[in-house]
Short mmCIF file of C-alpha atoms in Angstrom, two decimals:
data_model
loop_
_atom_site.label_atom_id
_atom_site.label_comp_id
_atom_site.label_asym_id
_atom_site.label_seq_id
_atom_site.Cartn_x
_atom_site.Cartn_y
_atom_site.Cartn_z
CA MET A 1 107.53 145.10 146.27
CA ASN A 2 104.09 146.70 146.06
CA PHE A 3 101.46 143.94 146.23
CA SER A 4 98.74 146.30 144.97
CA ASN A 5 100.67 147.09 141.77
CA VAL A 6 99.01 145.52 138.72
CA PHE A 7 102.32 144.31 137.27
CA VAL A 8 103.25 142.66 140.57
CA ILE A 9 99.81 141.05 140.70
CA ILE A 10 100.29 139.71 137.15
CA PHE A 11 103.76 138.42 138.10
CA LEU A 12 102.46 136.63 141.20
CA GLY A 13 99.41 135.28 139.34
CA GLY A 14 101.53 134.06 136.43
CA THR A 15 104.02 132.39 138.76
CA ALA A 16 101.24 130.60 140.66
CA PHE A 17 99.51 129.63 137.40
CA SER A 18 102.68 128.16 135.91
CA VAL A 19 103.64 126.20 139.03
CA LEU A 20 100.16 124.80 139.63
CA LEU A 21 99.61 123.95 135.96
CA ASN A 22 102.92 122.13 135.59
CA PHE A 23 102.55 120.25 138.87
CA PHE A 24 99.09 119.21 137.70
CA LEU A 25 100.40 118.08 134.29
CA GLU A 26 103.44 116.25 135.65
CA ARG A 27 101.32 114.51 138.29
CA ILE A 28 98.84 113.37 135.64
CA ASP A 29 101.68 112.00 133.53
CA PHE A 30 103.28 110.29 136.55
CA THR A 31 99.98 108.67 137.58
CA PHE A 32 99.27 107.56 134.00
CA ARG A 33 102.79 106.10 133.78
CA GLN A 34 102.27 104.07 136.95
CA LYS A 35 99.05 102.60 135.57
CA HIS A 36 99.84 102.15 131.87
CA GLY A 37 103.56 102.81 131.35
CA ARG A 38 104.47 99.13 131.39
CA GLU A 39 101.68 98.04 129.06
CA ILE A 40 102.84 97.04 125.56
CA PRO A 41 100.53 98.52 122.91
CA GLU A 42 99.53 96.15 120.13
CA LYS A 43 101.15 98.25 117.39
CA VAL A 44 104.64 98.06 118.93
CA LYS A 45 104.62 94.57 120.45
CA ASP A 46 107.12 93.27 117.86
CA PHE A 47 109.65 95.98 118.73
CA VAL A 48 109.33 96.66 122.47
CA ASP A 49 109.57 94.33 125.45
CA SER A 50 108.54 94.73 129.08
CA SER A 51 112.10 95.35 130.30
CA THR A 52 112.44 98.35 127.96
CA LEU A 53 109.16 99.83 129.17
CA ASP A 54 110.18 99.27 132.80
CA LYS A 55 113.47 101.09 132.15
CA THR A 56 111.58 103.91 130.41
CA CYS A 57 109.30 104.34 133.43
CA ARG A 58 112.24 104.42 135.82
CA TYR A 59 114.03 106.96 133.61
CA GLU A 60 110.99 109.24 133.43
CA ASP A 61 110.35 108.86 137.16
CA ALA A 62 113.94 109.85 137.95
CA LYS A 63 113.57 113.02 135.85
CA TYR A 64 110.21 113.77 137.49
CA PHE A 65 111.56 113.47 141.04
CA LEU A 66 114.46 115.77 140.16
CA TRP A 67 112.08 118.25 138.53
CA ILE A 68 110.02 118.72 141.69
CA PRO A 69 112.71 120.27 143.95
CA SER A 70 114.18 122.13 140.97
CA VAL A 71 110.91 123.93 140.24
CA LEU A 72 110.13 124.60 143.91
CA LEU A 73 113.54 126.12 144.61
CA ASP A 74 113.62 128.07 141.36
CA THR A 75 110.18 129.52 142.06
CA GLY A 76 111.11 130.33 145.64
CA LEU A 77 114.27 132.09 144.46
CA SER A 78 112.35 134.09 141.85
CA LEU A 79 109.83 135.28 144.43
CA TYR A 80 112.51 136.09 146.99
CA LEU A 81 114.61 138.17 144.57
CA VAL A 82 111.56 140.29 143.75
CA TRP A 83 110.39 140.55 147.36
CA CYS A 84 113.76 141.58 148.83
CA GLY A 85 114.42 144.33 146.28
CA PHE A 86 117.38 142.58 144.69
CA TYR A 87 116.82 144.04 141.21
CA PRO A 88 116.65 147.76 142.13
CA ALA A 89 119.62 147.28 144.48
CA VAL A 90 121.70 145.80 141.65
CA PHE A 91 120.67 148.55 139.22
CA ASN A 92 121.53 151.33 141.66
CA ARG A 93 124.90 149.76 142.37
CA VAL A 94 125.94 149.16 138.73
CA TRP A 95 124.78 152.63 137.68
CA THR A 96 126.86 154.13 140.48
CA TRP A 97 129.85 152.04 139.38
CA THR A 98 129.66 152.74 135.67
CA GLY A 99 127.57 155.84 134.97
CA ASN A 100 127.24 154.36 131.47
CA SER A 101 123.96 153.00 130.11
CA PHE A 102 125.52 150.12 128.14
CA TRP A 103 127.82 148.85 130.88
CA ALA A 104 125.12 149.35 133.49
CA ALA A 105 122.81 147.16 131.40
CA PHE A 106 125.53 144.55 130.82
CA PHE A 107 126.55 144.22 134.46
CA PHE A 108 122.94 144.31 135.63
CA LEU A 109 121.94 141.41 133.37
CA VAL A 110 125.04 139.42 134.33
CA ILE A 111 124.62 139.92 138.08
CA VAL A 112 120.87 139.21 138.20
CA SER A 113 121.45 135.93 136.32
CA VAL A 114 123.99 134.67 138.87
CA PRO A 115 121.60 133.40 141.63
CA GLY A 116 119.58 131.32 139.16
CA ALA A 117 122.73 130.00 137.49
CA ILE A 118 124.22 128.93 140.83
CA LEU A 119 120.96 127.21 141.81
CA SER A 120 120.78 125.33 138.51
CA VAL A 121 124.30 123.87 138.71
CA PRO A 122 123.66 120.97 141.16
CA PHE A 123 120.51 119.97 139.29
CA ALA A 124 122.29 120.07 135.93
CA LEU A 125 125.17 118.01 137.32
CA TYR A 126 122.88 115.41 138.85
CA SER A 127 120.81 115.22 135.67
CA GLU A 128 123.92 114.63 133.56
CA PHE A 129 126.08 112.49 135.85
CA GLY A 130 123.34 110.92 137.96
CA ILE A 131 120.36 110.22 135.75
CA GLU A 132 121.76 110.28 132.20
CA LYS A 133 124.83 108.20 133.10
CA HIS A 134 122.83 105.75 135.18
CA PHE A 135 120.53 105.00 132.24
CA GLY A 136 123.39 104.65 129.77
CA PHE A 137 123.03 107.89 127.82
CA SER A 138 125.71 110.26 129.03
CA ASN A 139 129.33 109.88 127.94
CA MET A 140 130.27 113.28 129.32
CA THR A 141 133.23 113.90 131.59
CA LEU A 142 133.27 116.69 134.15
CA SER A 143 135.93 118.58 132.19
CA MET A 144 133.83 118.28 129.00
CA TRP A 145 130.76 119.54 130.87
CA ILE A 146 132.69 122.54 132.21
CA MET A 147 134.11 123.34 128.77
CA ASP A 148 130.65 123.14 127.19
CA THR A 149 129.33 125.51 129.85
CA LEU A 150 132.15 127.98 129.25
CA LYS A 151 131.68 127.80 125.48
CA SER A 152 127.94 128.42 125.86
CA LEU A 153 128.66 131.39 128.11
CA PHE A 154 131.13 132.78 125.59
CA LEU A 155 128.61 132.40 122.75
CA SER A 156 125.92 134.09 124.84
CA LEU A 157 128.22 137.08 125.27
CA VAL A 158 129.23 137.19 121.60
CA ILE A 159 125.61 136.99 120.45
CA GLY A 160 124.03 139.02 123.23
CA LEU A 161 126.39 142.00 123.45
CA PRO A 162 125.70 143.38 119.94
CA LEU A 163 121.95 143.06 120.49
CA LEU A 164 122.21 144.72 123.89
CA GLY A 165 124.32 147.52 122.45
CA ALA A 166 121.83 148.05 119.62
CA MET A 167 118.92 148.18 122.07
CA ILE A 168 120.59 150.73 124.35
CA ALA A 169 121.62 152.92 121.39
CA LEU A 170 118.10 152.85 119.98
CA PHE A 171 116.62 153.76 123.37
CA LYS A 172 118.87 156.81 123.42
CA TYR A 173 118.87 158.03 119.84
CA VAL A 174 115.51 156.82 118.44
CA PRO A 175 113.22 156.88 121.50
CA GLU A 176 109.96 156.91 119.53
CA PHE A 177 110.68 154.18 116.99
CA TRP A 178 113.29 152.05 118.70
CA TRP A 179 110.99 149.03 118.64
CA VAL A 180 110.77 149.02 114.82
CA LEU A 181 114.53 149.21 114.34
CA LEU A 182 115.23 146.72 117.11
CA GLY A 183 112.83 144.26 115.47
CA CYS A 184 114.71 144.68 112.18
CA VAL A 185 118.06 144.18 113.91
CA TYR A 186 116.80 141.07 115.73
CA VAL A 187 115.40 139.46 112.57
CA ALA A 188 118.54 140.22 110.55
CA PHE A 189 120.76 138.94 113.38
CA SER A 190 118.73 135.73 113.64
CA ILE A 191 119.14 135.06 109.92
CA LEU A 192 122.87 135.78 110.19
CA ILE A 193 123.22 133.32 113.07
CA SER A 194 121.39 130.62 111.09
CA ILE A 195 123.88 131.11 108.25
CA ILE A 196 127.03 130.98 110.34
CA TYR A 197 125.82 128.37 112.89
CA PRO A 198 126.79 125.22 110.94
CA ILE A 199 130.13 126.68 109.87
CA PHE A 200 131.44 128.40 112.99
CA ILE A 201 129.25 127.65 116.05
CA ALA A 202 128.29 123.96 115.89
CA PRO A 203 131.93 122.81 115.35
CA LEU A 204 132.82 124.37 118.71
CA PHE A 205 130.93 121.52 120.38
CA ASN A 206 131.04 118.62 117.93
CA LYS A 207 133.06 117.23 115.06
CA PHE A 208 131.31 117.02 111.69
CA THR A 209 132.67 114.68 109.05
CA PRO A 210 131.33 114.08 105.53
CA LEU A 211 129.23 110.93 105.24
CA GLU A 212 131.35 108.13 103.81
CA ASP A 213 130.73 106.85 100.30
CA GLY A 214 128.45 103.85 100.17
CA GLU A 215 124.85 102.77 99.81
CA LEU A 216 123.59 105.11 102.55
CA LYS A 217 125.17 108.20 100.98
CA THR A 218 123.97 107.22 97.50
CA ARG A 219 120.41 106.67 98.71
CA LEU A 220 120.28 109.93 100.66
CA GLU A 221 121.79 112.00 97.84
CA SER A 222 119.26 110.49 95.44
CA LEU A 223 116.45 111.42 97.84
CA LEU A 224 117.72 114.99 98.15
CA GLU A 225 117.93 115.33 94.38
CA LYS A 226 114.45 113.87 93.96
CA CYS A 227 113.07 116.52 96.32
CA GLY A 228 115.06 119.37 94.78
CA PHE A 229 116.88 120.09 98.03
CA LYS A 230 120.33 121.59 97.53
CA ALA A 231 122.62 121.09 100.51
CA SER A 232 126.30 121.83 101.02
CA GLY A 233 126.78 118.23 102.11
CA LEU A 234 125.78 115.24 104.22
CA PHE A 235 127.58 115.22 107.57
CA VAL A 236 127.90 112.85 110.51
CA MET A 237 128.08 114.42 113.96
CA ASP A 238 129.99 112.68 116.75
CA ALA A 239 127.04 112.90 119.14
CA SER A 240 128.08 109.69 120.90
CA LYS A 241 131.00 111.41 122.63
CA ARG A 242 128.43 113.17 124.79
CA SER A 243 125.21 111.18 124.68
CA GLY A 244 123.51 108.04 123.42
CA HIS A 245 120.48 110.01 122.25
CA SER A 246 120.02 110.18 118.48
CA ASN A 247 118.63 112.61 115.92
CA ALA A 248 118.93 114.02 112.40
CA TYR A 249 118.33 117.58 111.25
CA PHE A 250 118.82 120.26 108.64
CA THR A 251 120.79 123.32 109.62
CA GLY A 252 121.95 126.50 107.96
CA PHE A 253 120.38 128.93 105.56
CA GLY A 254 120.89 129.41 101.83
CA LYS A 255 124.20 127.98 100.62
CA SER A 256 125.21 126.96 104.15
CA LYS A 257 122.40 124.38 104.40
CA ARG A 258 123.60 120.93 105.37
CA VAL A 259 122.11 117.61 106.46
CA VAL A 260 123.40 116.32 109.80
CA LEU A 261 123.06 112.73 111.03
CA TYR A 262 124.01 111.74 114.56
CA ASP A 263 126.48 108.85 114.54
CA THR A 264 124.16 107.17 117.07
CA LEU A 265 121.31 107.35 114.53
CA ILE A 266 123.41 105.58 111.88
CA LYS A 267 124.20 102.79 114.35
CA GLN A 268 120.60 102.35 115.49
CA LEU A 269 118.67 102.45 112.21
CA SER A 270 118.76 100.60 108.89
CA ILE A 271 119.38 102.39 105.59
CA ASP A 272 115.66 102.29 104.73
CA GLU A 273 114.80 103.79 108.11
CA ILE A 274 117.41 106.57 107.84
CA GLU A 275 116.09 107.38 104.37
CA ALA A 276 112.57 107.63 105.82
CA VAL A 277 113.78 109.92 108.62
CA LEU A 278 115.46 112.16 106.05
CA GLY A 279 112.25 112.03 104.02
CA HIS A 280 110.44 113.40 107.07
CA GLU A 281 112.90 116.29 107.37
CA LEU A 282 112.51 116.97 103.64
CA GLY A 283 108.77 117.10 104.25
CA HIS A 284 109.32 120.21 106.38
CA TYR A 285 111.25 121.73 103.48
CA LYS A 286 108.71 120.83 100.79
CA HIS A 287 105.80 122.14 102.85
CA HIS A 288 107.73 125.36 103.62
CA HIS A 289 107.21 124.94 107.35
CA ILE A 290 110.21 127.07 108.31
CA VAL A 291 109.19 129.89 105.95
CA LYS A 292 105.60 129.76 107.18
CA ARG A 293 106.77 129.90 110.78
CA MET A 294 108.95 132.91 110.00
CA CYS A 295 105.96 134.62 108.36
CA VAL A 296 104.14 134.25 111.67
CA MET A 297 107.01 134.95 114.05
CA ILE A 298 108.37 138.11 112.39
CA PRO A 299 105.10 140.09 112.61
CA LEU A 300 104.63 138.71 116.13
CA ILE A 301 108.08 140.00 117.16
CA PHE A 302 107.18 143.49 115.95
CA ALA A 303 103.76 143.34 117.62
CA VAL A 304 105.31 142.37 120.97
CA LEU A 305 107.97 145.06 120.70
CA PHE A 306 105.26 147.62 119.87
CA VAL A 307 103.39 146.78 123.08
CA VAL A 308 106.65 146.74 125.05
CA SER A 309 107.51 150.22 123.73
CA PHE A 310 104.48 151.60 125.60
CA LEU A 311 104.83 149.58 128.77
CA VAL A 312 108.52 150.39 129.38
CA LYS A 313 107.61 154.08 129.60
CA LEU A 314 105.26 153.52 132.54
CA PRO A 315 106.83 154.49 135.90
CA TYR A 316 104.19 152.27 137.50
CA LEU A 317 105.94 149.17 136.10
CA TYR A 318 109.23 149.99 137.85
CA GLU A 319 107.76 151.32 141.09
CA GLY A 320 105.89 148.09 141.74
CA PHE A 321 109.25 146.27 141.97
CA GLY A 322 110.98 148.88 144.12
CA PHE A 323 112.64 151.10 141.50
CA VAL A 324 112.63 154.88 141.88
CA THR A 325 111.91 156.73 138.63
CA GLY A 326 111.11 160.26 139.77
CA GLY A 327 107.85 160.21 137.78
CA GLU A 328 109.51 159.72 134.39
CA VAL A 329 111.45 156.78 132.97
CA PRO A 330 114.88 157.81 131.63
CA PHE A 331 116.25 155.87 128.65
CA GLN A 332 118.98 154.45 130.92
CA MET A 333 116.30 152.44 132.77
CA MET A 334 114.28 151.19 129.81
CA PHE A 335 116.29 147.97 129.52
CA VAL A 336 115.20 147.28 133.10
CA GLY A 337 111.61 147.64 131.91
CA VAL A 338 112.19 145.04 129.20
CA PHE A 339 113.69 142.72 131.82
CA LEU A 340 110.79 143.28 134.24
CA LEU A 341 108.20 142.59 131.56
CA GLY A 342 110.01 139.34 130.87
CA ILE A 343 109.62 138.12 134.44
CA VAL A 344 106.08 139.57 134.76
CA PHE A 345 104.70 137.55 131.85
CA GLU A 346 107.04 134.55 132.01
CA GLY A 347 104.50 132.52 133.96
CA PHE A 348 102.09 132.55 131.04
CA SER A 349 104.55 131.09 128.54
CA ASP A 350 102.83 127.70 128.89
CA LEU A 351 99.85 129.14 127.03
CA SER A 352 101.99 130.21 124.10
CA ASP A 353 103.65 126.78 124.19
CA LEU A 354 100.20 125.20 123.93
CA VAL A 355 99.49 127.11 120.71
CA SER A 356 103.00 126.59 119.31
CA ASN A 357 102.89 122.86 120.02
CA PHE A 358 99.54 122.51 118.25
CA PHE A 359 100.87 123.92 115.00
CA SER A 360 104.20 122.13 115.38
CA ARG A 361 102.47 118.75 115.72
CA LYS A 362 100.38 119.56 112.66
CA ASP A 363 103.61 120.17 110.72
CA GLU A 364 105.06 116.88 111.97
CA PHE A 365 102.06 114.92 110.69
CA GLN A 366 102.50 116.60 107.29
CA ALA A 367 106.21 115.75 107.25
CA ASP A 368 105.44 112.12 108.16
CA ALA A 369 102.92 111.91 105.31
CA PHE A 370 105.49 113.33 102.89
CA SER A 371 108.04 110.73 103.97
CA LYS A 372 105.52 107.98 103.36
CA LYS A 373 104.76 109.40 99.91
CA ILE A 374 108.37 109.94 98.82
CA CYS A 375 109.53 106.53 100.12
CA GLY A 376 106.50 104.69 98.74
CA THR A 377 105.57 103.26 102.14
CA GLY A 378 105.27 104.37 105.76
CA ALA A 379 106.67 101.11 107.16
CA PRO A 380 110.35 102.20 107.47
CA LEU A 381 109.40 105.48 109.16
CA ILE A 382 107.14 103.64 111.59
CA SER A 383 109.91 101.21 112.56
CA ALA A 384 112.39 104.10 112.77
CA LEU A 385 110.12 106.07 115.11
CA ILE A 386 109.60 103.02 117.32
CA LYS A 387 113.34 102.33 117.48
CA LEU A 388 114.16 105.97 118.27
CA ASP A 389 111.55 106.05 121.05
CA LYS A 390 112.94 102.79 122.38
CA GLU A 391 116.59 103.88 122.23
CA ASN A 392 115.83 107.29 123.77
CA LEU A 393 113.57 105.74 126.47
CA SER A 394 110.71 108.01 125.42
CA GLU A 395 107.23 107.34 126.75
CA ILE A 396 105.09 105.49 124.21
CA GLN A 397 101.79 106.52 125.78
CA VAL A 398 101.11 109.87 127.46
CA PRO A 399 97.91 111.69 128.49
CA LYS A 400 96.60 113.97 125.74
CA ILE A 401 96.55 117.05 127.95
CA TYR A 402 100.19 116.45 128.92
CA SER A 403 101.35 116.09 125.33
CA ALA A 404 99.36 119.20 124.35
CA PHE A 405 101.44 121.37 126.69
CA ASN A 406 104.77 119.54 126.52
CA TYR A 407 105.15 117.83 123.14
CA ASN A 408 105.98 119.74 119.97
CA HIS A 409 106.04 116.35 118.20
CA PRO A 410 103.00 114.02 118.29
CA PRO A 411 103.28 111.03 120.65
CA LEU A 412 104.45 107.81 119.01
CA LEU A 413 101.11 106.01 118.77
CA GLU A 414 99.44 109.04 117.16
CA ARG A 415 102.14 109.16 114.50
CA ILE A 416 101.86 105.43 113.84
CA ASN A 417 98.07 105.65 113.52
CA ALA A 418 98.35 108.57 111.09
CA LEU A 419 100.90 106.72 108.96
#
């Protein structure tokens, strides 16, 4: 590793920035929680008691104390792998083994992900079977956890291999304009995944059953019709077999759109409250939030790929991390350049999260306002939000700077005040 290389300097600076920023933010939240976490705000005093807030604080503290060693070890591993020349050693070995650009890229990406995956396993297990089970959320068994991990790995391969193959082929056959075509492939593939996800992918992990006939179904169908939202059905997901956390969401694209309610949500909320939650989700649809986000993200994808197309051709990028290019970057190494740029700028992702969260929270306020309008009152959504925060042991009060970086939904009290 060349410490005078500008890309290495950016990598080290970004890593330090991310670690220091997140330790600062988490410490602020922890300190705030110790001082105010057990205080019952006036607006929720009829719904929340001191024992719930005490349990919430203990739950958040447990996650915080697990986060500290996780981040320290993950950061240490990231720095060590760069410092010891792990990445060029792996590339040289897989290229010698395969002599094929696609398989070299595949085995390189698999092998370099192994150290981080191994490190994450004990933390993931403790989070699931230590913290989540202790606080009454997790219903997972070890065999279920292993199967979910294997299914996720399989899906990563199924989704990732075509994209990897397309990228390598474009590097080789369209070296000047690969970034344009890759952007088109990525966007088209993302839309395809959103279409097939509810039909083929989601059922690999959960069972989805049509919502039973009754007042709830009648009310929700009437609400959908009122808003002009055409869905392929209302479905209940057996979320409780894994976790006590609750949610509701829209999924799919075009004719595959469907409304999904967690079975835990149906147990925790009244019909009026579930209707208000669905009204919130319909607010995203009526305000075209997904379409607007796509109109921002698609040009951004092409802009990033355009910049990447220049940077991956710079031998200086590779040489800083110990790769030998011979003064010119062959197409067989360009995927390595994409990978290196990922780790170089990863430390600054908190800044993009800050911007993304700002606009996401703005959308959430709009969706809340739509729910209030369509339901005629904001009262059921307010009580639903309070119940969901209570059931999920979410913090009611958080420092503004912490929520700015970490919350893509507004904190509870802000949403109540707006409603």
